[in-house]
Amino acid sequence: MIVLGIETTCDETAAAVVKRLENGRGQILSNIVLSQVNEHAAFGGVVPEIAARAHVEMLDYVIAKAMSEAKCPFNALDGVAAAAGPGLIGGVIVGLTTAKAIALVCAKPLIAVNHLEAHALTARLTDGTPFPYCLFLASGGHTQIVAVLGVGNFVRLGTTLDDAIGEAFDKTAKLLGLGYPGGPQVEREAAGGNPQRFALPRPMAGKPNADFSLSGLKTALRLEAEKIAPISDDDVRDLCASFQAAIVDVVADRLRTGMKLFRGHYGTPTALVAAGGVAANQALRKTLHRIAFEVGTVLVAPPPALCTDNGAMVAWAGAERLVLGLTDPLDTPPLARWPLSATTARPTAPPVPATGQATS
Amino acid sequence: MRVLAIDTALAACAAAVLDTNHATLVASETLAMTRGHAEAVMPLIARVMQRAGMDFAGLDRIAVTTGPGSFTGLRVGISAARGIALAAGKPAIGLSTLAGLAAPHIAEDDSSTVVAAIDARHDHVYLQVFGAGGRTVVAPRIAPLQEAVRAAAAAPARIVGSGAGLIFAQWPKTAPPPLLVEQLAAPDIGWIARLGAAAVADSLDPPKPLYLRAPDAQPQDAARLPRR
């Protein structure tokens, strides 16, 4: 089974061709990602209208390249998948409409994939991870702990009530004048700093749910920095180190709680799966290893190129759904918000007690 | 020549198939709508192609309106057209909505001026002025309403588009009345197809949105702390 996957929910214009083998394993035939990072750098974050403008002018070139690199003519496809949300609606519209057009012309099924489900199922493409497993998704737009019980069968154990972790890194970098995207910059500065110099809060620590809240940490960092402004290079390093240490502590605490909730309902997970750009942070990754070990499982972290937004994860999620006969009509709406728990209306495992507000 | 035309730029979702060997459109459908184009357009194209009894391989080109219009609408239509063009291996051609609005009037009489105007909100219109022979006198631009009124009243003219009524409401008392005021929410899809058949195809220059307005974003470094 060969599926084309299209990803345009944020600031990467991406397309890939993935083959699902008879034995359920996956093979990436091509994976093209065109990043818009330069278009957004001056703004210190992704500007939705600029992102949408870039997607509509580049997506067909990216798809053509993915098809030619895979040596796959359109009529050899078994399905066309696109991330239909959640994300920046202008980009989602471009990706989903293009996928519908290709599906219509080639008379192939359309698979409207949830972007979060694509992240969630990537470990099955790269490592063949069996269900059920616990997903920690942390990127510029999402911060979630999810019980992955099956295709279209997800229970969200925790989410952020305000900022995403990657967003907190970006805002820290912006405050300190470190450039965009902020994650790698802050990590580099943190390496040479003193993590104990600034006493930053660990929001939500000890709470019985697995939710995150990061806006208070962001504010505390700004207040500490303003106290000593103008700031020196050493100050920047110490601020970054203190910030990253707080993030690591918060993730450890929230993930321990999330794993406890997971084990209480579904037993020991087959893996702790990391996804999203934040998982590339080495300090965080060390913590994820430790937490997986604590609950008697392993950390599965797909390579960075498959952790950040890409078309292969969408193609793979499309293939996993297609093999179950889950396809979508040509009037499928693009969605800015689309919680994972609403991906497929099918009986799910017993619900976990409500945790905080619903976000995408 | 067989053309599939698509328009989702303004207050309609429309598609048509034109075969230049026939006097009338082979098939067409227009739905009035101001939102929901992303959901409606592909099933509508499927119905039009089915009614035309044609598969995509039988087309020679795809024509699409590139604006000005709703930013989201432009991206829906252009994504659809470029997606179809890619999968079918056919060229896609972009046409302005202003030319689409003006075309039937220029075809009827090309000796007097046609002003195409689309409501761009906040007392602005998207404007293009066509002179004798259908030549462009004022290229597509966004203009304050008063400026559009002055341009329209400069010569005896026909005014068409969703901005026609706005312009006429501000008409100078001293100027002779316009020859025609046609309040039209979207171009006729048949004319988009005809303009598409007549246009010169350039496969190296696929249709891009004609926004006429820059994205509303300012570089932000106000949050940055002073450095020592």
Short mmCIF file of N, CA and C in Angstrom, two decimals, chain A residues 27-180:
data_model
loop_
_atom_site.label_atom_id
_atom_site.label_comp_id
_atom_site.label_asym_id
_atom_site.label_seq_id
_atom_site.Cartn_x
_atom_site.Cartn_y
_atom_site.Cartn_z
N GLN A 27 7.90 1.88 5.05
CA GLN A 27 9.11 2.21 4.31
C GLN A 27 8.90 3.60 3.69
N ILE A 28 9.81 4.52 4.03
CA ILE A 28 9.68 5.88 3.51
C ILE A 28 10.34 5.94 2.13
N LEU A 29 9.56 6.23 1.10
CA LEU A 29 10.10 6.28 -0.26
C LEU A 29 10.63 7.68 -0.58
N SER A 30 10.05 8.70 0.05
CA SER A 30 10.56 10.06 -0.09
C SER A 30 9.98 10.89 1.04
N ASN A 31 10.68 11.97 1.40
CA ASN A 31 10.21 12.80 2.52
C ASN A 31 10.79 14.21 2.32
N ILE A 32 10.00 15.09 1.72
CA ILE A 32 10.48 16.44 1.37
C ILE A 32 9.87 17.45 2.34
N VAL A 33 10.73 18.24 2.97
CA VAL A 33 10.26 19.28 3.89
C VAL A 33 10.88 20.61 3.47
N LEU A 34 10.01 21.60 3.21
CA LEU A 34 10.48 22.94 2.90
C LEU A 34 10.12 23.82 4.08
N SER A 35 11.14 24.25 4.83
CA SER A 35 10.87 25.04 6.03
C SER A 35 10.72 26.51 5.66
N GLN A 36 9.79 27.20 6.35
CA GLN A 36 9.60 28.63 6.13
C GLN A 36 10.30 29.44 7.20
N VAL A 37 11.26 28.84 7.92
CA VAL A 37 11.81 29.49 9.11
C VAL A 37 12.34 30.89 8.80
N ASN A 38 12.94 31.08 7.63
CA ASN A 38 13.48 32.40 7.29
C ASN A 38 12.39 33.45 7.11
N GLU A 39 11.23 33.02 6.58
CA GLU A 39 10.13 33.96 6.37
C GLU A 39 9.60 34.51 7.70
N HIS A 40 9.70 33.68 8.76
CA HIS A 40 9.09 34.06 10.03
C HIS A 40 10.09 34.61 11.05
N ALA A 41 11.40 34.45 10.77
CA ALA A 41 12.43 34.77 11.77
C ALA A 41 12.31 36.19 12.29
N ALA A 42 12.05 37.15 11.40
CA ALA A 42 11.99 38.56 11.80
C ALA A 42 10.86 38.82 12.79
N PHE A 43 9.88 37.94 12.82
CA PHE A 43 8.71 38.17 13.66
C PHE A 43 8.81 37.41 14.99
N GLY A 44 9.85 36.61 15.17
CA GLY A 44 10.03 35.88 16.41
C GLY A 44 9.00 34.79 16.63
N GLY A 45 8.33 34.38 15.58
CA GLY A 45 7.30 33.34 15.69
C GLY A 45 6.59 33.22 14.36
N VAL A 46 5.75 32.20 14.24
CA VAL A 46 5.08 31.96 12.97
C VAL A 46 3.93 32.95 12.78
N VAL A 47 3.92 33.65 11.65
CA VAL A 47 2.82 34.57 11.32
C VAL A 47 1.86 33.81 10.39
N PRO A 48 0.63 33.57 10.85
CA PRO A 48 -0.29 32.71 10.08
C PRO A 48 -0.47 33.12 8.62
N GLU A 49 -0.68 34.41 8.35
CA GLU A 49 -0.93 34.83 6.97
C GLU A 49 0.31 34.62 6.10
N ILE A 50 1.48 34.87 6.65
CA ILE A 50 2.72 34.63 5.88
C ILE A 50 2.89 33.14 5.60
N ALA A 51 2.56 32.31 6.58
CA ALA A 51 2.66 30.85 6.39
C ALA A 51 1.71 30.39 5.29
N ALA A 52 0.48 30.86 5.34
CA ALA A 52 -0.50 30.44 4.34
C ALA A 52 -0.07 30.86 2.93
N ARG A 53 0.50 32.07 2.82
CA ARG A 53 0.95 32.56 1.50
C ARG A 53 2.08 31.70 0.95
N ALA A 54 2.97 31.26 1.84
CA ALA A 54 4.08 30.42 1.38
C ALA A 54 3.59 29.03 0.96
N HIS A 55 2.67 28.46 1.75
CA HIS A 55 2.19 27.11 1.41
C HIS A 55 1.58 27.06 0.01
N VAL A 56 0.70 28.02 -0.30
CA VAL A 56 -0.05 27.93 -1.56
C VAL A 56 0.88 28.08 -2.77
N GLU A 57 2.00 28.77 -2.61
CA GLU A 57 2.90 28.95 -3.75
C GLU A 57 3.90 27.81 -3.91
N MET A 58 4.12 27.02 -2.85
CA MET A 58 5.18 26.01 -2.90
C MET A 58 4.70 24.56 -2.87
N LEU A 59 3.47 24.32 -2.37
CA LEU A 59 3.10 22.93 -2.08
C LEU A 59 3.17 22.02 -3.29
N ASP A 60 2.70 22.46 -4.46
CA ASP A 60 2.69 21.53 -5.60
C ASP A 60 4.11 21.16 -6.05
N TYR A 61 5.05 22.10 -5.92
CA TYR A 61 6.45 21.76 -6.23
C TYR A 61 6.97 20.69 -5.26
N VAL A 62 6.64 20.86 -3.98
CA VAL A 62 7.11 19.92 -2.95
C VAL A 62 6.52 18.52 -3.21
N ILE A 63 5.24 18.48 -3.58
CA ILE A 63 4.61 17.18 -3.89
C ILE A 63 5.25 16.55 -5.12
N ALA A 64 5.47 17.37 -6.15
CA ALA A 64 6.08 16.84 -7.38
C ALA A 64 7.45 16.23 -7.07
N LYS A 65 8.20 16.91 -6.20
CA LYS A 65 9.53 16.40 -5.84
C LYS A 65 9.42 15.09 -5.05
N ALA A 66 8.45 15.03 -4.14
CA ALA A 66 8.25 13.81 -3.35
C ALA A 66 7.88 12.64 -4.26
N MET A 67 7.02 12.89 -5.24
CA MET A 67 6.59 11.82 -6.15
C MET A 67 7.75 11.37 -7.03
N SER A 68 8.55 12.32 -7.52
CA SER A 68 9.62 11.92 -8.43
C SER A 68 10.74 11.23 -7.66
N GLU A 69 11.03 11.69 -6.44
CA GLU A 69 12.07 11.02 -5.65
C GLU A 69 11.64 9.59 -5.28
N ALA A 70 10.35 9.39 -5.07
CA ALA A 70 9.84 8.05 -4.75
C ALA A 70 9.70 7.20 -6.01
N LYS A 71 9.93 7.81 -7.18
CA LYS A 71 9.71 7.15 -8.47
C LYS A 71 8.31 6.54 -8.53
N CYS A 72 7.36 7.36 -8.11
CA CYS A 72 5.99 6.87 -7.97
C CYS A 72 5.07 7.73 -8.82
N PRO A 73 4.47 7.18 -9.89
CA PRO A 73 3.46 7.94 -10.64
C PRO A 73 2.18 8.06 -9.80
N PHE A 74 1.39 9.10 -10.07
CA PHE A 74 0.19 9.33 -9.26
C PHE A 74 -0.75 8.11 -9.27
N ASN A 75 -0.82 7.42 -10.42
CA ASN A 75 -1.77 6.31 -10.48
C ASN A 75 -1.32 5.07 -9.71
N ALA A 76 -0.06 5.11 -9.20
CA ALA A 76 0.41 4.00 -8.36
C ALA A 76 0.05 4.19 -6.89
N LEU A 77 -0.51 5.36 -6.56
CA LEU A 77 -0.90 5.60 -5.17
C LEU A 77 -2.15 4.79 -4.81
N ASP A 78 -2.22 4.38 -3.54
CA ASP A 78 -3.43 3.73 -3.03
C ASP A 78 -4.31 4.71 -2.27
N GLY A 79 -3.73 5.84 -1.88
CA GLY A 79 -4.51 6.83 -1.15
C GLY A 79 -3.74 8.13 -1.06
N VAL A 80 -4.48 9.22 -0.79
CA VAL A 80 -3.88 10.54 -0.62
C VAL A 80 -4.28 11.05 0.76
N ALA A 81 -3.27 11.32 1.61
CA ALA A 81 -3.54 11.76 2.98
C ALA A 81 -3.05 13.19 3.16
N ALA A 82 -3.81 13.96 3.93
CA ALA A 82 -3.37 15.30 4.30
C ALA A 82 -3.73 15.54 5.75
N ALA A 83 -2.89 16.33 6.42
CA ALA A 83 -3.24 16.76 7.77
C ALA A 83 -4.37 17.77 7.65
N ALA A 84 -5.55 17.42 8.17
CA ALA A 84 -6.74 18.27 8.05
C ALA A 84 -6.94 19.12 9.30
N GLY A 85 -5.92 19.17 10.17
CA GLY A 85 -5.96 19.93 11.40
C GLY A 85 -5.40 19.08 12.52
N PRO A 86 -5.26 19.59 13.73
CA PRO A 86 -5.40 20.99 14.09
C PRO A 86 -4.18 21.78 13.63
N GLY A 87 -4.36 23.09 13.46
CA GLY A 87 -3.24 23.90 13.02
C GLY A 87 -3.72 25.25 12.52
N LEU A 88 -2.81 25.96 11.86
CA LEU A 88 -3.14 27.28 11.31
C LEU A 88 -4.03 27.05 10.09
N ILE A 89 -5.24 27.59 10.13
CA ILE A 89 -6.28 27.18 9.19
C ILE A 89 -5.91 27.50 7.74
N GLY A 90 -5.20 28.60 7.50
CA GLY A 90 -4.83 28.96 6.13
C GLY A 90 -3.99 27.88 5.47
N GLY A 91 -3.05 27.36 6.20
CA GLY A 91 -2.20 26.29 5.67
C GLY A 91 -2.95 24.98 5.54
N VAL A 92 -3.77 24.66 6.54
CA VAL A 92 -4.55 23.42 6.50
C VAL A 92 -5.42 23.40 5.25
N ILE A 93 -6.04 24.54 4.93
CA ILE A 93 -6.91 24.63 3.75
C ILE A 93 -6.12 24.30 2.48
N VAL A 94 -4.90 24.83 2.37
CA VAL A 94 -4.09 24.60 1.17
C VAL A 94 -3.75 23.11 1.04
N GLY A 95 -3.30 22.49 2.14
CA GLY A 95 -2.89 21.09 2.08
C GLY A 95 -4.06 20.16 1.81
N LEU A 96 -5.16 20.39 2.52
CA LEU A 96 -6.32 19.50 2.37
C LEU A 96 -6.94 19.65 0.99
N THR A 97 -7.05 20.90 0.50
CA THR A 97 -7.66 21.11 -0.83
C THR A 97 -6.80 20.47 -1.92
N THR A 98 -5.49 20.60 -1.80
CA THR A 98 -4.60 19.99 -2.79
C THR A 98 -4.74 18.46 -2.76
N ALA A 99 -4.82 17.89 -1.56
CA ALA A 99 -4.99 16.45 -1.44
C ALA A 99 -6.30 15.99 -2.06
N LYS A 100 -7.36 16.75 -1.82
CA LYS A 100 -8.66 16.41 -2.42
C LYS A 100 -8.56 16.43 -3.95
N ALA A 101 -7.86 17.45 -4.49
CA ALA A 101 -7.74 17.57 -5.95
C ALA A 101 -7.03 16.35 -6.52
N ILE A 102 -5.94 15.94 -5.88
CA ILE A 102 -5.19 14.78 -6.38
C ILE A 102 -6.03 13.52 -6.25
N ALA A 103 -6.73 13.38 -5.11
CA ALA A 103 -7.58 12.21 -4.90
C ALA A 103 -8.68 12.14 -5.96
N LEU A 104 -9.28 13.29 -6.27
CA LEU A 104 -10.35 13.31 -7.27
C LEU A 104 -9.82 12.95 -8.67
N VAL A 105 -8.71 13.57 -9.06
CA VAL A 105 -8.17 13.33 -10.40
C VAL A 105 -7.76 11.87 -10.55
N CYS A 106 -7.13 11.31 -9.52
CA CYS A 106 -6.60 9.94 -9.60
C CYS A 106 -7.61 8.88 -9.17
N ALA A 107 -8.81 9.32 -8.74
CA ALA A 107 -9.85 8.40 -8.26
C ALA A 107 -9.31 7.49 -7.16
N LYS A 108 -8.63 8.11 -6.19
CA LYS A 108 -8.10 7.38 -5.03
C LYS A 108 -8.76 7.90 -3.77
N PRO A 109 -8.80 7.09 -2.71
CA PRO A 109 -9.43 7.58 -1.48
C PRO A 109 -8.63 8.70 -0.83
N LEU A 110 -9.38 9.63 -0.20
CA LEU A 110 -8.79 10.70 0.60
C LEU A 110 -8.77 10.25 2.06
N ILE A 111 -7.66 10.52 2.74
CA ILE A 111 -7.62 10.26 4.18
C ILE A 111 -7.28 11.58 4.86
N ALA A 112 -8.23 12.11 5.63
CA ALA A 112 -8.03 13.37 6.36
C ALA A 112 -7.46 13.01 7.73
N VAL A 113 -6.17 13.27 7.88
CA VAL A 113 -5.44 12.82 9.06
C VAL A 113 -5.38 13.93 10.11
N ASN A 114 -5.56 13.56 11.36
CA ASN A 114 -5.31 14.50 12.46
C ASN A 114 -3.80 14.62 12.64
N HIS A 115 -3.30 15.86 12.61
CA HIS A 115 -1.87 16.13 12.73
C HIS A 115 -1.28 15.49 13.99
N LEU A 116 -2.04 15.51 15.07
CA LEU A 116 -1.55 14.93 16.33
C LEU A 116 -1.50 13.41 16.23
N GLU A 117 -2.48 12.82 15.54
CA GLU A 117 -2.46 11.37 15.34
C GLU A 117 -1.24 10.98 14.51
N ALA A 118 -0.88 11.82 13.55
CA ALA A 118 0.30 11.53 12.73
C ALA A 118 1.55 11.49 13.60
N HIS A 119 1.69 12.48 14.50
CA HIS A 119 2.81 12.44 15.44
C HIS A 119 2.73 11.18 16.31
N ALA A 120 1.51 10.86 16.76
CA ALA A 120 1.33 9.76 17.70
C ALA A 120 1.70 8.41 17.09
N LEU A 121 1.46 8.24 15.78
CA LEU A 121 1.67 6.93 15.15
C LEU A 121 3.06 6.78 14.53
N THR A 122 3.87 7.85 14.56
CA THR A 122 5.19 7.80 13.92
C THR A 122 6.07 6.68 14.48
N ALA A 123 5.94 6.40 15.80
CA ALA A 123 6.77 5.36 16.41
C ALA A 123 6.49 3.99 15.79
N ARG A 124 5.31 3.82 15.23
CA ARG A 124 4.99 2.53 14.57
C ARG A 124 5.65 2.44 13.20
N LEU A 125 5.84 3.62 12.57
CA LEU A 125 6.56 3.66 11.28
C LEU A 125 8.05 3.39 11.52
N THR A 126 8.63 4.04 12.53
CA THR A 126 10.08 3.94 12.72
C THR A 126 10.49 2.72 13.52
N ASP A 127 9.68 2.32 14.50
CA ASP A 127 10.10 1.27 15.43
C ASP A 127 9.10 0.12 15.55
N GLY A 128 7.98 0.19 14.84
CA GLY A 128 6.97 -0.87 14.94
C GLY A 128 6.41 -1.02 16.34
N THR A 129 6.37 0.07 17.09
CA THR A 129 5.92 0.03 18.48
C THR A 129 4.47 -0.46 18.57
N PRO A 130 4.21 -1.54 19.35
CA PRO A 130 2.83 -2.01 19.47
C PRO A 130 2.02 -1.16 20.46
N PHE A 131 0.68 -1.18 20.31
CA PHE A 131 -0.20 -0.50 21.26
C PHE A 131 -0.23 -1.31 22.55
N PRO A 132 -0.55 -0.76 23.74
CA PRO A 132 -0.73 0.66 23.97
C PRO A 132 0.57 1.32 24.42
N TYR A 133 0.79 2.56 24.01
CA TYR A 133 1.96 3.28 24.49
C TYR A 133 1.59 4.71 24.90
N CYS A 134 2.53 5.33 25.60
CA CYS A 134 2.29 6.67 26.12
C CYS A 134 3.07 7.67 25.28
N LEU A 135 2.38 8.66 24.75
CA LEU A 135 3.01 9.66 23.89
C LEU A 135 3.23 10.95 24.65
N PHE A 136 4.44 11.48 24.55
CA PHE A 136 4.71 12.84 25.03
C PHE A 136 5.02 13.69 23.81
N LEU A 137 4.07 14.55 23.45
CA LEU A 137 4.21 15.40 22.27
C LEU A 137 4.49 16.83 22.73
N ALA A 138 5.63 17.35 22.35
CA ALA A 138 6.00 18.71 22.76
C ALA A 138 6.61 19.45 21.59
N SER A 139 5.91 20.49 21.13
CA SER A 139 6.39 21.27 19.98
C SER A 139 6.06 22.73 20.22
N GLY A 140 6.22 23.55 19.19
CA GLY A 140 5.89 24.97 19.31
C GLY A 140 4.41 25.21 19.48
N GLY A 141 3.59 24.26 19.06
CA GLY A 141 2.15 24.46 19.11
C GLY A 141 1.41 23.51 20.05
N HIS A 142 2.06 22.42 20.47
CA HIS A 142 1.36 21.40 21.25
C HIS A 142 2.21 20.90 22.42
N THR A 143 1.55 20.61 23.53
CA THR A 143 2.20 19.95 24.66
C THR A 143 1.18 19.00 25.26
N GLN A 144 1.31 17.71 25.01
CA GLN A 144 0.30 16.76 25.44
C GLN A 144 0.92 15.46 25.92
N ILE A 145 0.24 14.82 26.85
CA ILE A 145 0.55 13.44 27.22
C ILE A 145 -0.68 12.62 26.83
N VAL A 146 -0.47 11.61 26.00
CA VAL A 146 -1.60 10.90 25.39
C VAL A 146 -1.42 9.39 25.53
N ALA A 147 -2.48 8.70 25.92
CA ALA A 147 -2.49 7.24 25.88
C ALA A 147 -2.89 6.83 24.47
N VAL A 148 -1.96 6.18 23.75
CA VAL A 148 -2.23 5.74 22.38
C VAL A 148 -2.63 4.27 22.45
N LEU A 149 -3.93 4.00 22.28
CA LEU A 149 -4.47 2.66 22.50
C LEU A 149 -4.70 1.92 21.20
N GLY A 150 -4.80 2.65 20.10
CA GLY A 150 -5.04 2.05 18.79
C GLY A 150 -5.17 3.16 17.77
N VAL A 151 -5.28 2.79 16.49
CA VAL A 151 -5.50 3.80 15.45
C VAL A 151 -6.87 4.45 15.73
N GLY A 152 -6.90 5.77 15.83
CA GLY A 152 -8.16 6.47 16.12
C GLY A 152 -8.66 6.24 17.52
N ASN A 153 -7.79 5.78 18.40
CA ASN A 153 -8.21 5.47 19.78
C ASN A 153 -7.19 6.07 20.75
N PHE A 154 -7.49 7.30 21.16
CA PHE A 154 -6.55 8.07 21.98
C PHE A 154 -7.26 8.61 23.21
N VAL A 155 -6.55 8.65 24.30
CA VAL A 155 -7.08 9.33 25.48
C VAL A 155 -6.03 10.34 25.93
N ARG A 156 -6.45 11.59 25.98
CA ARG A 156 -5.52 12.62 26.40
C ARG A 156 -5.42 12.63 27.91
N LEU A 157 -4.22 12.44 28.42
CA LEU A 157 -4.01 12.40 29.87
C LEU A 157 -3.64 13.78 30.40
N GLY A 158 -3.02 14.60 29.57
CA GLY A 158 -2.63 15.93 30.01
C GLY A 158 -2.38 16.83 28.82
N THR A 159 -2.58 18.14 29.04
CA THR A 159 -2.31 19.10 27.97
C THR A 159 -1.90 20.41 28.62
N THR A 160 -1.46 21.37 27.83
CA THR A 160 -1.11 22.66 28.44
C THR A 160 -2.34 23.54 28.54
N LEU A 161 -2.42 24.26 29.64
CA LEU A 161 -3.55 25.16 29.84
C LEU A 161 -3.28 26.50 29.19
N ASP A 162 -2.04 26.76 28.81
CA ASP A 162 -1.72 28.05 28.17
C ASP A 162 -0.68 27.85 27.06
N ASP A 163 0.60 28.16 27.32
CA ASP A 163 1.61 28.08 26.27
C ASP A 163 2.09 26.64 26.06
N ALA A 164 2.53 26.35 24.83
CA ALA A 164 3.21 25.09 24.56
C ALA A 164 4.68 25.23 25.00
N ILE A 165 5.35 24.10 25.22
CA ILE A 165 6.74 24.15 25.68
C ILE A 165 7.63 24.85 24.65
N GLY A 166 7.46 24.48 23.38
CA GLY A 166 8.28 25.10 22.34
C GLY A 166 8.05 26.61 22.26
N GLU A 167 6.80 27.00 22.52
CA GLU A 167 6.43 28.42 22.52
C GLU A 167 7.16 29.13 23.67
N ALA A 168 7.26 28.46 24.83
CA ALA A 168 7.96 29.04 25.98
C ALA A 168 9.44 29.23 25.65
N PHE A 169 10.03 28.25 24.96
CA PHE A 169 11.43 28.40 24.51
C PHE A 169 11.55 29.59 23.54
N ASP A 170 10.61 29.68 22.60
CA ASP A 170 10.66 30.77 21.61
C ASP A 170 10.54 32.13 22.29
N LYS A 171 9.65 32.23 23.27
CA LYS A 171 9.43 33.52 23.93
C LYS A 171 10.64 33.90 24.79
N THR A 172 11.27 32.89 25.39
CA THR A 172 12.50 33.14 26.15
C THR A 172 13.59 33.67 25.22
N ALA A 173 13.73 33.03 24.08
CA ALA A 173 14.75 33.45 23.11
C ALA A 173 14.47 34.88 22.63
N LYS A 174 13.20 35.18 22.42
CA LYS A 174 12.81 36.51 21.94
C LYS A 174 13.18 37.56 22.99
N LEU A 175 12.88 37.25 24.26
CA LEU A 175 13.16 38.18 25.37
C LEU A 175 14.65 38.47 25.47
N LEU A 176 15.45 37.43 25.25
CA LEU A 176 16.90 37.56 25.43
C LEU A 176 17.61 37.91 24.13
N GLY A 177 16.83 38.08 23.06
CA GLY A 177 17.41 38.47 21.77
C GLY A 177 18.24 37.37 21.12
N LEU A 178 17.76 36.11 21.24
CA LEU A 178 18.56 34.98 20.75
C LEU A 178 18.14 34.47 19.38
N GLY A 179 17.11 35.03 18.78
CA GLY A 179 16.73 34.54 17.44
C GLY A 179 15.70 33.44 17.49
N TYR A 180 15.23 33.08 16.30
CA TYR A 180 14.12 32.13 16.16
C TYR A 180 14.53 31.01 15.21
#
